[in-house]
Coordinates of C-alpha atoms in Angstrom, one line a residue:
Chain L
M1 CA 2.2 -42.4 67.9
T2 CA -0.5 -44.6 69.3
Q3 CA -0.4 -43.2 72.8
Q4 CA -0.6 -39.6 71.6
K5 CA -3.9 -37.6 71.8
P6 CA -5.5 -37.3 68.3
L7 CA -5.6 -33.8 66.8
L8 CA -9.0 -34.3 65.2
S9 CA -11.4 -37.0 66.6
V10 CA -14.6 -37.6 64.9
N11 CA -17.0 -39.8 67.0
H12 CA -20.5 -41.2 66.0
L13 CA -20.8 -38.3 63.7
K14 CA -24.2 -38.4 61.9
T15 CA -25.2 -35.8 59.3
Y16 CA -28.7 -36.1 58.0
F17 CA -30.6 -33.8 55.5
Q18 CA -34.4 -33.7 55.1
S19 CA -35.2 -34.0 51.5
D20 CA -38.5 -34.5 49.6
D21 CA -38.0 -38.2 49.5
G22 CA -37.3 -38.5 53.2
L23 CA -34.4 -38.3 55.7
V24 CA -31.1 -38.7 53.9
K25 CA -28.4 -40.2 56.1
A26 CA -25.5 -38.9 54.2
V27 CA -23.1 -39.7 57.1
D28 CA -24.3 -42.3 59.4
G29 CA -22.3 -42.8 62.6
I30 CA -18.7 -42.7 61.6
N31 CA -15.6 -42.6 63.9
F32 CA -12.0 -41.8 62.9
D33 CA -9.0 -40.0 64.3
V34 CA -6.3 -38.0 62.8
Y35 CA -3.0 -37.5 64.7
Q36 CA -0.7 -34.7 64.6
G37 CA 1.5 -34.7 61.4
E38 CA -0.5 -37.5 59.9
T39 CA -2.3 -37.8 56.5
V40 CA -5.5 -39.7 56.8
C41 CA -7.4 -40.4 53.4
I42 CA -11.0 -41.0 53.0
V43 CA -11.9 -43.1 50.1
G44 CA -15.0 -44.0 48.5
E45 CA -17.3 -43.7 45.4
S46 CA -19.1 -40.6 44.6
G47 CA -22.2 -40.1 46.9
C48 CA -20.9 -42.1 49.8
G49 CA -20.5 -39.2 52.2
K50 CA -16.9 -38.2 51.9
S51 CA -17.5 -34.4 51.2
V52 CA -20.3 -34.2 53.6
T53 CA -17.9 -35.5 56.2
A54 CA -15.5 -32.7 55.3
M55 CA -18.1 -30.0 55.2
S56 CA -19.5 -31.3 58.7
I57 CA -16.1 -30.8 60.1
M58 CA -15.8 -27.3 58.6
G59 CA -19.2 -26.5 59.8
L60 CA -20.1 -25.3 56.3
L61 CA -23.3 -27.2 55.9
P62 CA -26.6 -25.4 55.2
D63 CA -29.0 -25.0 58.1
S64 CA -31.3 -27.7 56.7
S65 CA -28.8 -30.4 57.8
T66 CA -28.6 -31.9 61.3
I67 CA -25.3 -32.9 62.8
Q68 CA -25.1 -35.3 65.8
G69 CA -22.0 -36.7 67.5
S70 CA -18.8 -35.2 68.3
I71 CA -16.0 -33.5 66.2
N72 CA -13.1 -32.6 68.4
L73 CA -10.2 -30.5 67.1
D74 CA -7.3 -30.0 69.4
G75 CA -9.4 -30.2 72.5
E76 CA -12.2 -28.1 71.2
E77 CA -15.6 -29.5 70.4
L78 CA -16.5 -28.0 67.1
T79 CA -20.3 -29.1 67.1
K80 CA -20.9 -27.2 70.3
L81 CA -19.1 -23.8 69.2
S82 CA -21.1 -20.8 68.4
K83 CA -21.1 -19.5 64.9
G84 CA -18.7 -16.7 65.6
N85 CA -16.2 -19.0 67.5
M86 CA -16.4 -21.5 64.7
R87 CA -15.7 -18.9 62.1
R88 CA -12.6 -17.9 64.0
I89 CA -11.4 -21.4 63.8
R90 CA -12.1 -21.8 60.0
G91 CA -9.3 -20.5 57.8
N92 CA -7.1 -20.3 60.9
K93 CA -6.6 -23.5 62.7
L94 CA -8.6 -25.6 60.4
S95 CA -8.6 -24.9 56.7
M96 CA -9.7 -26.5 53.5
I97 CA -9.0 -26.6 49.9
F98 CA -11.7 -27.6 47.2
Q99 CA -11.9 -29.6 44.2
E100 CA -12.6 -27.0 41.6
P101 CA -9.9 -24.3 41.7
M102 CA -11.3 -22.5 38.7
T103 CA -14.6 -21.6 40.4
S104 CA -13.3 -21.5 43.9
L105 CA -11.8 -18.0 43.7
N106 CA -13.8 -14.8 43.4
P107 CA -13.6 -13.8 39.8
V108 CA -13.8 -10.1 40.5
M109 CA -11.1 -9.8 43.2
T110 CA -7.3 -10.0 42.7
I111 CA -5.4 -13.0 44.0
G112 CA -3.6 -10.6 46.3
E113 CA -6.7 -9.4 47.9
Q114 CA -8.0 -12.9 48.3
I115 CA -4.9 -13.9 50.1
T116 CA -4.4 -10.9 52.3
E117 CA -8.1 -11.1 53.2
V118 CA -7.7 -14.2 55.3
L119 CA -4.6 -12.9 57.0
L120 CA -6.3 -9.6 58.0
E121 CA -9.2 -11.6 59.3
H122 CA -7.4 -13.8 61.7
Q123 CA -4.1 -12.2 62.5
V124 CA -3.3 -8.8 63.9
I125 CA -1.1 -7.4 61.1
S126 CA -1.0 -4.3 58.9
K127 CA -2.0 -4.3 55.4
K128 CA 1.5 -3.8 54.3
Q129 CA 2.8 -6.9 56.4
A130 CA -0.1 -9.0 55.0
I131 CA 1.0 -8.2 51.4
K132 CA 4.5 -9.2 52.3
K133 CA 3.2 -12.4 53.9
S134 CA 1.1 -13.1 50.7
L135 CA 4.3 -12.7 48.6
E136 CA 6.0 -15.2 50.8
L137 CA 3.1 -17.6 50.7
I138 CA 3.0 -17.4 46.9
K139 CA 6.7 -18.3 46.8
L140 CA 6.1 -21.1 49.2
V141 CA 3.5 -22.8 47.0
G142 CA 6.0 -22.7 44.1
I143 CA 4.8 -19.9 42.0
G144 CA 7.2 -17.3 40.5
R145 CA 6.7 -13.6 39.8
G146 CA 4.8 -13.2 43.0
E147 CA 4.5 -9.3 42.5
Q148 CA 2.7 -10.0 39.3
I149 CA 0.6 -12.8 40.5
I150 CA -1.0 -10.7 43.4
K151 CA -2.2 -8.2 40.9
S152 CA -3.8 -10.7 38.6
Y153 CA -7.4 -12.1 38.5
P154 CA -8.2 -15.7 38.7
H155 CA -9.1 -15.9 35.1
Q156 CA -5.5 -15.0 34.0
L157 CA -4.1 -18.2 35.8
S158 CA -4.2 -21.9 35.0
G159 CA -6.0 -24.5 37.0
G160 CA -2.8 -25.6 38.5
M161 CA -1.8 -22.2 39.6
L162 CA -5.1 -21.5 41.1
Q163 CA -5.0 -24.6 43.2
R164 CA -1.6 -23.4 44.4
V165 CA -3.2 -20.1 45.2
M166 CA -6.0 -22.0 47.2
I167 CA -3.2 -23.8 49.0
A168 CA -1.5 -20.5 49.9
I169 CA -4.9 -19.2 51.2
A170 CA -5.4 -22.4 53.2
L171 CA -2.0 -22.2 54.7
A172 CA -1.9 -18.5 55.3
C173 CA -2.5 -18.8 59.0
D174 CA -0.5 -21.9 59.8
P175 CA -3.5 -24.4 60.1
K176 CA -3.0 -27.4 62.4
M177 CA -5.3 -29.3 60.3
L178 CA -5.8 -29.0 56.4
I179 CA -8.9 -30.7 54.8
A180 CA -8.3 -31.3 51.0
D181 CA -11.5 -32.4 49.2
E182 CA -10.5 -34.0 46.1
P183 CA -7.7 -31.4 45.4
T184 CA -6.4 -32.9 42.2
T185 CA -9.6 -34.2 40.6
A186 CA -10.0 -31.1 38.2
L187 CA -6.4 -30.9 37.3
D188 CA -4.2 -32.3 34.4
V189 CA -2.5 -35.6 35.5
T190 CA 1.0 -34.0 35.2
I191 CA -0.2 -31.1 37.4
Q192 CA -1.9 -33.5 39.9
A193 CA 1.5 -35.1 40.8
Q194 CA 3.0 -31.7 41.3
V195 CA 0.2 -30.5 43.5
L196 CA 0.2 -33.7 45.6
N197 CA 4.0 -33.3 46.1
L198 CA 3.7 -29.7 47.1
L199 CA 0.9 -30.8 49.7
Q200 CA 3.1 -33.5 50.9
D201 CA 6.2 -31.3 51.4
L202 CA 4.3 -28.5 53.0
K203 CA 2.8 -30.9 55.4
E204 CA 6.1 -32.3 56.4
E205 CA 7.6 -28.8 56.6
T206 CA 4.9 -27.5 58.9
N207 CA 4.0 -30.7 60.7
M208 CA 0.3 -30.0 60.2
S209 CA -2.3 -32.8 59.8
M210 CA -4.0 -33.5 56.6
L211 CA -7.4 -35.1 55.9
L212 CA -7.5 -35.9 52.2
I213 CA -10.6 -36.9 50.5
T214 CA -10.1 -38.8 47.3
H215 CA -11.4 -41.6 45.0
D216 CA -8.1 -42.0 43.4
L217 CA -6.2 -44.8 45.1
G218 CA -3.0 -44.0 43.4
V219 CA -3.1 -40.7 45.5
V220 CA -3.9 -42.7 48.5
A221 CA -0.9 -45.0 48.0
E222 CA 1.4 -42.0 47.5
V223 CA 0.5 -39.7 50.5
A224 CA -1.6 -41.7 53.1
D225 CA -0.6 -42.9 56.5
R226 CA -4.0 -44.3 57.1
V227 CA -7.0 -44.9 55.2
V228 CA -10.7 -44.7 55.9
V229 CA -12.9 -46.4 53.3
M230 CA -16.4 -45.1 53.3
Y231 CA -19.6 -46.6 51.7
A232 CA -23.1 -45.3 51.8
G233 CA -22.4 -43.0 54.7
K234 CA -20.6 -45.6 56.9
V235 CA -17.0 -46.4 57.4
V236 CA -16.4 -50.0 56.1
E237 CA -12.8 -50.4 56.7
Q238 CA -10.1 -48.5 58.4
G239 CA -6.4 -49.2 58.7
T240 CA -2.9 -48.1 57.8
V241 CA -2.0 -47.7 54.2
E242 CA 0.0 -51.0 54.0
E243 CA -2.8 -52.9 55.6
I244 CA -5.4 -51.6 53.2
F245 CA -3.2 -52.2 50.1
T246 CA -1.7 -55.6 51.1
D247 CA -4.5 -57.1 53.0
P248 CA -7.9 -55.4 52.1
K249 CA -10.6 -57.1 54.1
H250 CA -13.9 -55.7 53.0
P251 CA -15.2 -56.9 49.5
Y252 CA -15.7 -53.1 48.7
T253 CA -12.2 -52.3 49.5
R254 CA -11.0 -55.1 47.4
G255 CA -13.4 -54.2 44.5
L256 CA -11.9 -50.6 44.5
L257 CA -8.4 -51.9 44.5
Q258 CA -9.1 -54.3 41.7
A259 CA -10.7 -51.4 39.8
K260 CA -7.5 -49.5 39.7
P261 CA -5.5 -49.7 36.5
V262 CA -2.0 -51.1 37.1
L263 CA 0.6 -49.8 34.7
G264 CA 2.0 -52.6 32.5
S265 CA -0.5 -55.1 33.1
R266 CA -2.4 -56.3 30.0
K267 CA -5.8 -56.8 31.0
K268 CA -8.4 -56.7 28.3
R269 CA -11.0 -55.1 30.6
L270 CA -10.7 -53.2 33.8
Y271 CA -12.7 -54.7 36.7
T272 CA -15.7 -52.7 37.9
I273 CA -17.9 -53.1 40.9
P274 CA -21.4 -54.0 39.7
G275 CA -24.2 -51.9 40.6
Q276 CA -24.4 -48.4 42.2
V277 CA -24.3 -46.8 45.6
P278 CA -27.8 -47.2 47.1
K279 CA -30.0 -44.2 47.7
L280 CA -29.4 -43.0 51.2
V281 CA -33.1 -42.7 51.9
D282 CA -34.8 -45.2 54.2
L283 CA -32.2 -47.8 54.2
K284 CA -33.1 -51.1 56.3
P285 CA -30.7 -52.5 58.6
S286 CA -28.3 -54.6 56.5
C287 CA -24.9 -54.3 55.1
Y288 CA -25.4 -51.6 52.4
F289 CA -23.0 -53.3 50.2
A290 CA -24.8 -56.6 50.2
D291 CA -26.6 -56.4 46.8
R292 CA -23.3 -55.6 45.1
C293 CA -21.2 -58.1 47.0
E294 CA -20.2 -61.5 45.5
H295 CA -19.9 -62.8 49.1
C296 CA -23.5 -62.0 50.2
M297 CA -24.9 -64.1 52.9
E298 CA -28.2 -64.2 54.5
I299 CA -27.3 -62.2 57.5
C300 CA -25.9 -59.4 55.3
T301 CA -29.4 -58.4 54.3
Q302 CA -30.7 -58.5 57.8
Q303 CA -28.4 -56.9 60.0
T304 CA -25.9 -54.1 59.9
P305 CA -22.3 -55.2 60.6
E306 CA -20.2 -53.2 63.1
L307 CA -16.7 -51.6 62.4
K308 CA -14.4 -53.6 64.6
C309 CA -10.9 -55.2 64.9
N310 CA -10.6 -58.9 64.4
D311 CA -7.1 -59.2 65.5
N312 CA -4.8 -57.0 67.6
S313 CA -4.1 -54.4 65.1
E314 CA -5.8 -51.1 64.3
H315 CA -7.1 -52.6 61.2
K316 CA -11.0 -52.5 61.4
V317 CA -13.6 -53.8 59.1
A318 CA -17.4 -53.9 59.0
C319 CA -18.2 -57.1 57.3
W320 CA -20.0 -60.3 58.3
L321 CA -17.4 -62.5 56.7
Y322 CA -15.0 -61.7 59.6
E323 CA -17.3 -62.0 62.4
K324 CA -16.0 -65.1 64.5
E325 CA -19.4 -66.2 65.6
V326 CA -22.1 -65.3 63.2
V327 CA -25.4 -65.1 64.9
H328 CA -27.7 -67.3 63.2
Q329 CA -31.3 -66.6 63.4
Chain O
M1 CA -7.9 -0.1 25.2
N2 CA -8.4 3.4 23.5
N3 CA -8.7 1.6 20.2
Y4 CA -11.6 -0.4 21.5
F5 CA -13.5 2.7 22.5
V6 CA -12.8 4.4 19.3
K7 CA -14.1 1.3 17.5
R8 CA -17.1 1.1 19.8
F9 CA -17.7 4.8 19.2
L10 CA -17.5 4.5 15.5
Y11 CA -20.2 1.6 15.6
L12 CA -22.6 4.2 16.9
I13 CA -22.7 6.1 13.6
P14 CA -24.3 3.3 11.5
T15 CA -26.6 2.4 14.3
L16 CA -28.0 5.9 14.6
I17 CA -28.3 6.4 10.8
G18 CA -30.4 3.2 10.8
A19 CA -32.5 4.4 13.7
S20 CA -32.9 7.7 11.9
I21 CA -34.1 6.0 8.7
L22 CA -36.6 3.9 10.6
I23 CA -38.0 6.8 12.6
F24 CA -38.2 9.3 9.7
F25 CA -39.8 7.0 7.4
L26 CA -42.3 5.4 9.8
Y27 CA -43.7 8.8 10.7
S28 CA -43.5 10.3 7.2
L29 CA -45.1 7.4 5.3
I30 CA -48.2 7.3 7.5
P31 CA -51.0 8.9 5.4
G32 CA -52.2 12.3 6.7
N33 CA -50.5 15.0 8.7
F34 CA -51.1 17.8 11.0
I35 CA -52.3 20.0 8.2
D36 CA -54.9 17.4 6.9
T37 CA -56.4 17.1 10.3
D38 CA -58.0 20.5 10.0
P39 CA -61.2 20.1 7.7
N40 CA -61.9 23.9 7.5
L41 CA -58.8 24.6 5.3
T42 CA -59.3 25.4 1.7
A43 CA -57.2 23.6 -0.9
E44 CA -55.3 26.7 -1.6
R45 CA -54.4 27.4 1.9
K46 CA -53.3 23.9 2.3
A47 CA -51.0 24.1 -0.5
E48 CA -49.5 27.2 0.9
L49 CA -49.0 25.4 4.4
Y50 CA -47.4 22.4 2.6
A51 CA -45.0 24.7 0.9
L52 CA -44.3 26.5 4.2
Y53 CA -43.6 23.5 6.2
G54 CA -41.7 21.7 3.4
F55 CA -44.4 18.8 3.0
D56 CA -44.6 19.4 -0.8
Q57 CA -40.9 18.1 -1.3
P58 CA -40.3 14.3 -2.1
T59 CA -40.1 12.1 1.2
I60 CA -36.5 11.4 0.3
I61 CA -35.4 15.0 0.0
R62 CA -37.3 15.7 3.2
Y63 CA -35.2 13.0 5.0
F64 CA -32.0 14.6 4.1
I65 CA -33.2 18.1 5.0
W66 CA -34.3 16.7 8.4
M67 CA -31.0 14.9 8.9
G68 CA -29.1 18.1 7.8
N69 CA -31.0 20.1 10.5
L70 CA -30.3 17.3 13.2
F71 CA -26.6 17.7 12.7
Q72 CA -27.1 21.5 13.5
G73 CA -28.9 20.4 16.7
D74 CA -32.3 21.3 15.2
L75 CA -34.8 18.6 15.8
G76 CA -37.5 20.2 13.8
Y77 CA -40.4 22.7 14.3
S78 CA -43.5 21.5 16.4
L79 CA -46.6 22.3 14.6
Q80 CA -49.0 22.2 17.5
F81 CA -46.9 24.4 19.8
Q82 CA -45.4 26.5 17.0
R83 CA -42.1 26.4 18.6
P84 CA -38.8 24.4 17.9
V85 CA -39.0 20.8 19.2
T86 CA -35.9 21.5 21.3
E87 CA -37.6 24.1 23.1
V88 CA -40.8 22.2 23.7
L89 CA -38.8 19.1 25.0
N90 CA -36.5 21.4 27.1
N91 CA -39.8 22.8 28.6
Y92 CA -41.2 19.4 29.7
I93 CA -38.6 16.9 29.8
W94 CA -37.1 18.1 33.1
S95 CA -40.2 17.7 35.0
S96 CA -40.5 14.1 33.9
F97 CA -36.8 13.7 34.6
I98 CA -36.9 14.7 38.4
V99 CA -39.8 12.3 38.9
A100 CA -38.1 9.6 37.1
F101 CA -34.8 10.1 38.8
A102 CA -36.2 10.2 42.3
S103 CA -38.2 7.0 41.6
L104 CA -35.2 5.3 39.9
F105 CA -33.0 6.0 43.0
L106 CA -35.5 4.8 45.2
T107 CA -36.4 1.6 43.1
W108 CA -32.8 0.5 42.9
G109 CA -32.0 1.2 46.4
I110 CA -35.0 -0.5 47.9
A111 CA -34.9 -3.4 45.5
M112 CA -31.3 -4.2 46.1
V113 CA -31.6 -4.2 49.9
I114 CA -34.9 -6.2 49.8
G115 CA -33.5 -8.6 47.1
V116 CA -30.4 -9.4 49.0
I117 CA -32.1 -9.9 52.4
S118 CA -34.6 -12.0 50.7
A119 CA -32.0 -14.2 49.1
T120 CA -29.9 -14.6 52.2
K121 CA -33.1 -15.7 54.1
Q122 CA -34.7 -17.6 51.3
Y123 CA -38.2 -19.1 52.2
S124 CA -38.2 -17.3 55.6
F125 CA -41.2 -15.3 56.7
F126 CA -39.6 -11.9 55.5
D127 CA -38.9 -13.4 52.1
S128 CA -42.5 -14.8 51.7
F129 CA -44.0 -11.6 53.0
I130 CA -42.0 -9.4 50.5
T131 CA -42.7 -11.7 47.7
I132 CA -46.5 -11.3 48.1
L133 CA -46.3 -7.5 48.7
V134 CA -44.0 -7.2 45.7
F135 CA -46.2 -9.2 43.3
G136 CA -49.1 -7.3 44.6
A137 CA -47.7 -4.0 43.7
M138 CA -46.6 -5.3 40.2
A139 CA -50.1 -6.7 39.6
I140 CA -51.9 -3.4 40.3
P141 CA -52.2 -1.2 37.2
S142 CA -50.8 2.3 37.7
F143 CA -54.1 4.1 37.1
F144 CA -55.6 2.2 40.0
L145 CA -52.5 2.6 42.3
G146 CA -52.5 6.2 41.5
L147 CA -56.1 6.8 42.4
I148 CA -56.0 4.9 45.6
A149 CA -52.9 7.0 46.6
I150 CA -54.8 10.1 45.8
K151 CA -57.7 8.9 47.8
F152 CA -55.8 8.0 50.9
F153 CA -52.9 10.4 51.0
A154 CA -54.3 13.5 49.3
V155 CA -58.0 13.4 50.1
D156 CA -58.5 11.6 53.3
L157 CA -55.3 12.3 55.1
G158 CA -54.4 15.6 53.2
W159 CA -50.6 14.8 53.5
F160 CA -49.7 15.7 49.9
P161 CA -51.4 17.5 47.1
A162 CA -53.3 15.4 44.7
G163 CA -52.0 16.7 41.4
G164 CA -50.1 19.2 39.5
M165 CA -46.5 20.4 40.0
T166 CA -46.9 23.5 41.9
T167 CA -49.7 25.1 44.2
S168 CA -51.8 27.1 41.9
G169 CA -51.8 30.7 42.8
A170 CA -48.9 30.5 45.2
D171 CA -45.8 32.5 44.2
Y172 CA -42.9 30.7 45.9
T173 CA -39.4 31.4 45.3
G174 CA -36.2 29.8 46.4
W175 CA -36.4 26.9 48.8
A176 CA -40.1 27.4 49.3
Y177 CA -40.5 26.7 45.4
V178 CA -38.3 23.5 45.8
K179 CA -40.2 22.3 48.8
D180 CA -43.5 23.0 47.0
I181 CA -42.4 20.8 44.0
A182 CA -41.0 18.2 46.2
E183 CA -44.5 17.9 47.9
H184 CA -46.2 17.5 44.7
M185 CA -43.7 14.9 43.5
V186 CA -44.2 12.4 46.4
L187 CA -47.3 10.6 45.1
P188 CA -46.3 10.2 41.5
V189 CA -42.7 9.0 42.7
I190 CA -44.3 6.5 45.1
V191 CA -46.5 5.1 42.5
L192 CA -43.8 4.7 40.0
T193 CA -41.4 3.1 42.5
M194 CA -44.1 0.7 43.5
L195 CA -44.7 -0.4 39.8
G196 CA -40.9 -0.7 39.2
I197 CA -39.7 -2.3 42.5
G198 CA -41.4 -5.7 41.9
G199 CA -39.4 -6.9 39.0
L200 CA -36.2 -5.5 40.0
T201 CA -36.5 -7.1 43.5
R202 CA -37.1 -10.5 42.0
Y203 CA -34.1 -9.8 39.7
F204 CA -31.8 -9.2 42.6
R205 CA -33.0 -12.0 44.5
T206 CA -32.5 -14.5 41.8
N207 CA -29.0 -13.1 40.9
M208 CA -28.0 -13.4 44.5
L209 CA -29.4 -16.9 45.0
E210 CA -27.5 -17.8 42.0
V211 CA -24.3 -16.3 43.3
V212 CA -24.4 -17.5 46.9
K213 CA -24.4 -21.1 45.6
Q214 CA -21.1 -20.6 43.8
D215 CA -18.0 -22.2 45.0
F216 CA -16.1 -19.0 45.7
V217 CA -18.8 -18.0 48.3
R218 CA -18.1 -21.4 50.0
T219 CA -14.4 -20.5 49.9
A220 CA -15.1 -17.3 51.4
R221 CA -16.8 -19.0 54.3
A222 CA -14.1 -21.5 54.5
K223 CA -11.7 -18.6 55.0
G224 CA -13.6 -17.8 58.3
L225 CA -14.8 -14.4 57.0
K226 CA -17.9 -12.8 58.7
E227 CA -21.1 -13.6 57.0
K228 CA -21.5 -9.8 56.3
V229 CA -18.2 -9.8 54.4
V230 CA -19.2 -13.0 52.5
I231 CA -22.5 -11.5 51.3
Y232 CA -21.7 -7.9 50.7
K233 CA -18.1 -8.1 49.6
H234 CA -17.9 -11.5 47.8
A235 CA -21.4 -12.2 46.7
L236 CA -23.0 -8.9 46.1
R237 CA -20.3 -7.6 43.7
N238 CA -20.9 -10.5 41.5
A239 CA -24.5 -10.3 41.7
L240 CA -24.6 -6.8 40.6
L241 CA -22.7 -7.4 37.3
P242 CA -25.6 -8.5 35.2
A243 CA -27.7 -5.5 36.6
I244 CA -25.4 -3.1 34.7
T245 CA -27.2 -3.8 31.5
L246 CA -30.5 -3.3 33.1
F247 CA -29.2 0.1 34.6
A248 CA -28.2 1.2 31.2
F249 CA -31.8 0.9 30.0
E250 CA -32.9 3.2 32.6
L251 CA -31.0 6.2 31.2
P252 CA -33.5 6.8 28.3
A253 CA -36.3 5.9 30.4
L254 CA -35.4 8.8 32.7
F255 CA -36.3 11.2 29.9
S256 CA -39.1 9.5 28.2
G257 CA -41.8 10.2 30.9
A258 CA -44.5 8.1 32.4
I259 CA -47.7 8.6 30.2
I260 CA -50.3 7.0 32.5
T261 CA -48.9 8.3 35.9
E262 CA -48.4 11.8 34.6
Q263 CA -51.9 11.9 33.3
I264 CA -53.3 10.8 36.8
F265 CA -51.4 13.2 38.7
N266 CA -51.7 16.0 36.2
W267 CA -48.0 16.2 36.0
P268 CA -46.7 18.4 33.2
G269 CA -44.2 16.0 31.9
I270 CA -43.2 14.8 28.6
G271 CA -45.3 11.8 28.6
A272 CA -48.4 13.8 28.4
I273 CA -47.0 15.9 25.5
Y274 CA -46.1 12.9 23.6
M275 CA -49.7 11.4 23.8
Q276 CA -51.0 14.8 22.8
A277 CA -48.7 15.0 19.8
F278 CA -50.1 11.7 18.6
S279 CA -53.6 12.7 18.7
V280 CA -53.0 15.8 16.6
R281 CA -50.4 14.3 14.3
D282 CA -47.6 16.7 15.4
Y283 CA -45.0 14.5 13.6
P284 CA -42.0 16.7 13.7
L285 CA -42.3 16.7 17.5
L286 CA -42.7 13.0 17.6
M287 CA -39.8 12.3 15.3
G288 CA -37.6 14.7 17.1
F289 CA -38.5 13.1 20.5
T290 CA -38.0 9.5 19.1
M291 CA -34.7 10.5 17.8
F292 CA -33.5 12.0 20.9
I293 CA -34.4 8.9 23.0
A294 CA -32.7 6.7 20.3
V295 CA -29.6 8.6 20.8
L296 CA -29.8 8.2 24.6
T297 CA -30.3 4.5 24.3
V298 CA -27.3 4.1 22.1
I299 CA -25.2 6.1 24.4
S300 CA -26.3 4.3 27.4
N301 CA -25.5 1.0 25.8
L302 CA -22.0 2.4 25.3
I303 CA -21.7 3.4 28.9
A304 CA -22.9 0.0 30.0
D305 CA -20.0 -1.6 28.0
I306 CA -17.6 0.7 29.6
L307 CA -19.0 0.1 33.1
Y308 CA -18.8 -3.7 32.4
G309 CA -15.1 -3.2 31.7
V310 CA -14.5 -1.3 34.9
A311 CA -16.6 -3.6 37.1
D312 CA -15.6 -7.2 35.7
P313 CA -11.9 -7.9 35.2
R314 CA -12.9 -10.7 32.8
V315 CA -14.4 -8.3 30.3
R316 CA -11.6 -5.7 30.7
V317 CA -9.9 -5.4 27.4
K318 CA -6.1 -5.5 27.2

């Protein structure tokens, strides 16, 4: 797998927004690859740039944002594509499902219309064929009574059903890459597992790649092949799921793992990481986690650590604790 | 479904009875009437006229007589015109209607297009320019706007007639007659459109801005749909829903005339008649006309409810 060319390669991606307070560096120079058939999870707290990363890849950010760096999907440089060409990739080769299934579908259009629409847009098929394909897709995502479903409106279905419909829409054109932005956050716990299993099964069946954005480490442990931990617009740690869970390096990753409830353990109080994600405006060069970190050293507040491997594995971390020679000033 | 409409229809009855009570007693309990306005009448003649028009009866009895007549389609008898109210309304209402209809059509059409473009290009040059223009048009009073229009387009440029509904002295028939009226309509319609367009443009712009922020619009984009499809198929349909209520209010407005604008352009519409009836206390005409508008308002509300059911599946009753 390591010698293969990555399907999606994000390099030095920087997404900035101009706000009234100044330049917001929502995503600040991140790198990661996703290989064919692989599930990569991006983990982090709210406001650390996960969703912006996803929207940058999809090209769905408002014009007020600036994107630098490169996003390469299957040999095509997405940042350099014209709007029209990007549109042809979206929903086709690259598709996305969102956090809120209840609001993500158009309330005045039937489910059928909304599924056939994407097929008719990207494929050369007749309306009849599109409807037939829609019924197959509905069956594929595990909903019965397809004939009835395509005639219903979003408000007539439950959240779990709607998320399945969203998945059907996303998979309609056999994408190579699926981005799922917290697909289970808004759902019931029992439904969460069903939707995750569905995604996992479909991924294996179609051999597509998946970029899953979540803050739920339980989800990560279940589905991820590799994990990217983000903090304040930067990647702080990256590695395989085993490496992250058995040998977390960055104090932030360790904090996240400690904050995860473990079934059966009788702790009085769940661990929390003190403090909050810093405001992403006018950050000074430093480790952005420094003021919440129990291992904070002098250098942490003065220089930004780089993401690098400290042994021969692919496990990378951006933390001064692991620098072999700390540059003393 | 049918049950719902029957129920909804039955609700109209108490509403209209309530309206009729309010309308009748408001006009009837005001001291003075058409006959009192003439100081030259002798007490004897007055009593005669009172008896003739039924003013000598107690107010309650008069209400029931009036209601009884209403059910037979008789809106009363206009004292000033000495004709049935229905006939007077029929004579003047249609000239108000054609102007109001043309202006409604233009106002909604233009406001929708401008509102949507303004919203999709929020804070662009076009948006700011239109905003200024629209607020300008809204802020100018109709009498001023009307006079300016007459000054430029009728007097200086001579493109359109300054007032009236037909060219006096001309005896057009057929299409020439239609063309003549159309020419006379242009200026009042422009003035009414300019007055109405401001609020509606802002309304559509706001609705549209609200809708394009919604998740399902993002989904539509994520599907790779063309921007035109995203805006006009996904967003606009949702943005139009709240406008249905507003549209329903336009129906009675179509028949109620534009008092000031009709005055300026000397247009023989119902607005002018209405004002005149007030000054001579022709209460039967006023009561009949107000009741007519009340019925239209209630019906248009019913139509709005039905339209909502058609347009929005969430409202559709099973």
